[in-house]
Each structure stands twice: as structure tokens, then as C-alpha cells.
CSV table of C-alpha atoms in Angstrom, one decimal:
chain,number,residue,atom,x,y,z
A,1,UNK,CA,88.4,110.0,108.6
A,2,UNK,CA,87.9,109.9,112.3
A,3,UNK,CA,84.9,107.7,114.4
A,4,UNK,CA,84.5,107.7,117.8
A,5,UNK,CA,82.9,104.5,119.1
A,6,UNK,CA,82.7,105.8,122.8
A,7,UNK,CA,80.7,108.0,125.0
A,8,UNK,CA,82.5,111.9,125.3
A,9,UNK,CA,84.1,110.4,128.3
A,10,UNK,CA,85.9,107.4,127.1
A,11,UNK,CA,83.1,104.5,128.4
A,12,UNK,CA,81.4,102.7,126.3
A,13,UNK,CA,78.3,100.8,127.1
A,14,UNK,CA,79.4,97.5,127.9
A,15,UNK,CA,82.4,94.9,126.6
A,16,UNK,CA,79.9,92.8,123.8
A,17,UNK,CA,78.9,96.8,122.5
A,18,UNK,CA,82.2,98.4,122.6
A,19,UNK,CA,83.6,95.5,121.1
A,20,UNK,CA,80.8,95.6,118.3
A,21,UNK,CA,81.4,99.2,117.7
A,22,UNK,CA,84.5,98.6,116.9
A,23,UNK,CA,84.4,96.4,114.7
A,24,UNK,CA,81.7,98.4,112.7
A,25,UNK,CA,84.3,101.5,112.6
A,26,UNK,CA,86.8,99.6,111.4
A,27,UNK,CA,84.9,97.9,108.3
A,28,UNK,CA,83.4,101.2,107.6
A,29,UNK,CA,86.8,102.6,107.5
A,30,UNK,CA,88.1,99.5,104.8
A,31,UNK,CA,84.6,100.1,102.8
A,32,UNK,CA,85.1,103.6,102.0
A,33,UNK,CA,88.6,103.6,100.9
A,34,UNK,CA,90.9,104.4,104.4
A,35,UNK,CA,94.6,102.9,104.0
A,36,UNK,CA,95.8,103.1,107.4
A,37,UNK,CA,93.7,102.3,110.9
A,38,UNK,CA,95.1,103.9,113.9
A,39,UNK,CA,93.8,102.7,116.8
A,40,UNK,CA,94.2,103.3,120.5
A,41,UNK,CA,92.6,100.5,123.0
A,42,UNK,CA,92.6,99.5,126.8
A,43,UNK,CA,92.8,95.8,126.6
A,44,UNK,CA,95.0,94.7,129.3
A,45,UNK,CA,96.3,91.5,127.6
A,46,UNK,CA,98.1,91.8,124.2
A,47,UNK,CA,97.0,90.1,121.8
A,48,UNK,CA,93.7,88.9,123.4
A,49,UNK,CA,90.5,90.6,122.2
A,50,UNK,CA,86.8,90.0,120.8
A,51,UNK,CA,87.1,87.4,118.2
A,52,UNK,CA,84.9,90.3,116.5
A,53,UNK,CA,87.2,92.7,116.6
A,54,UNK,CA,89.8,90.4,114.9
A,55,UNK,CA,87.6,89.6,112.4
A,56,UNK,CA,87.2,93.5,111.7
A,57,UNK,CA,90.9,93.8,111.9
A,58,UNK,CA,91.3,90.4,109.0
A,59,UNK,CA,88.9,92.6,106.5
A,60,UNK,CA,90.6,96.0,106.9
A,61,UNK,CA,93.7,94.4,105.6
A,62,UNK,CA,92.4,92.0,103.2
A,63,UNK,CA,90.3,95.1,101.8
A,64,UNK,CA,91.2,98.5,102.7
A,65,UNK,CA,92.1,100.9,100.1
A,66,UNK,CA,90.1,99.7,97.7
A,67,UNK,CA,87.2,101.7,96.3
């Protein structure tokens, strides 16, 4: 399954709302039975992102694949 969390041109509307999006793609991803998340971001720090985000991130692999 593909989910595009950004505007046609790449922008979302804002950190807090991208970061939110996100998130919401990712658990909807886990919740209807996807195995693999492949993701493609901008952050310019590794490792450092919405605490959201990482929350997303802990579900998908605590529960993705399941149905």
C-alpha cells in the first residue's frame, strides 16, 4: 500500500502536521496488515525526530503484520 502524507509538491503544512501525518500513515499501515514500512524523510539530524513519529515507528514493529 502506498500513502502520501504531503502536498503534490513535497511540502507539507507545517512541522507539528507533517509530523502527525506521519505518524497516522504509519499506524494505518501496521493496522491493516503491511510487513515492511519504507520510508523516505528530510530530517537533517539522524536519529532526532517527533517523539510522535517514534511512537508510530514502536507500534509498527510491535504490531505490523498482524490482521
Amino acid at each position: 500500500m502506498m500513502m502520501r502524507i504531503f502536498q503534490s509538491n513535497g511540502v507539507g503544512s507545517g512541522q507539528s502536521a507533517g509530523a502527525n501525518r506521519t505518524a497516522q500513515a504509519i499506524v494505518y499501515g501496521a493496522d491493516r496488515g503491511a510487513v515492511i514500512s519504507n520510508n523516505s524523510w528530510g530530517y537533517t539530524s539522524p536519529n532526532v525526530f517527533p517523539d510522535v513519529v517514534k511512537t508510530a515507528i514502536d507500534y509498527f514493529i510491535e504490531f505490523a503484520g498482524y490482521d
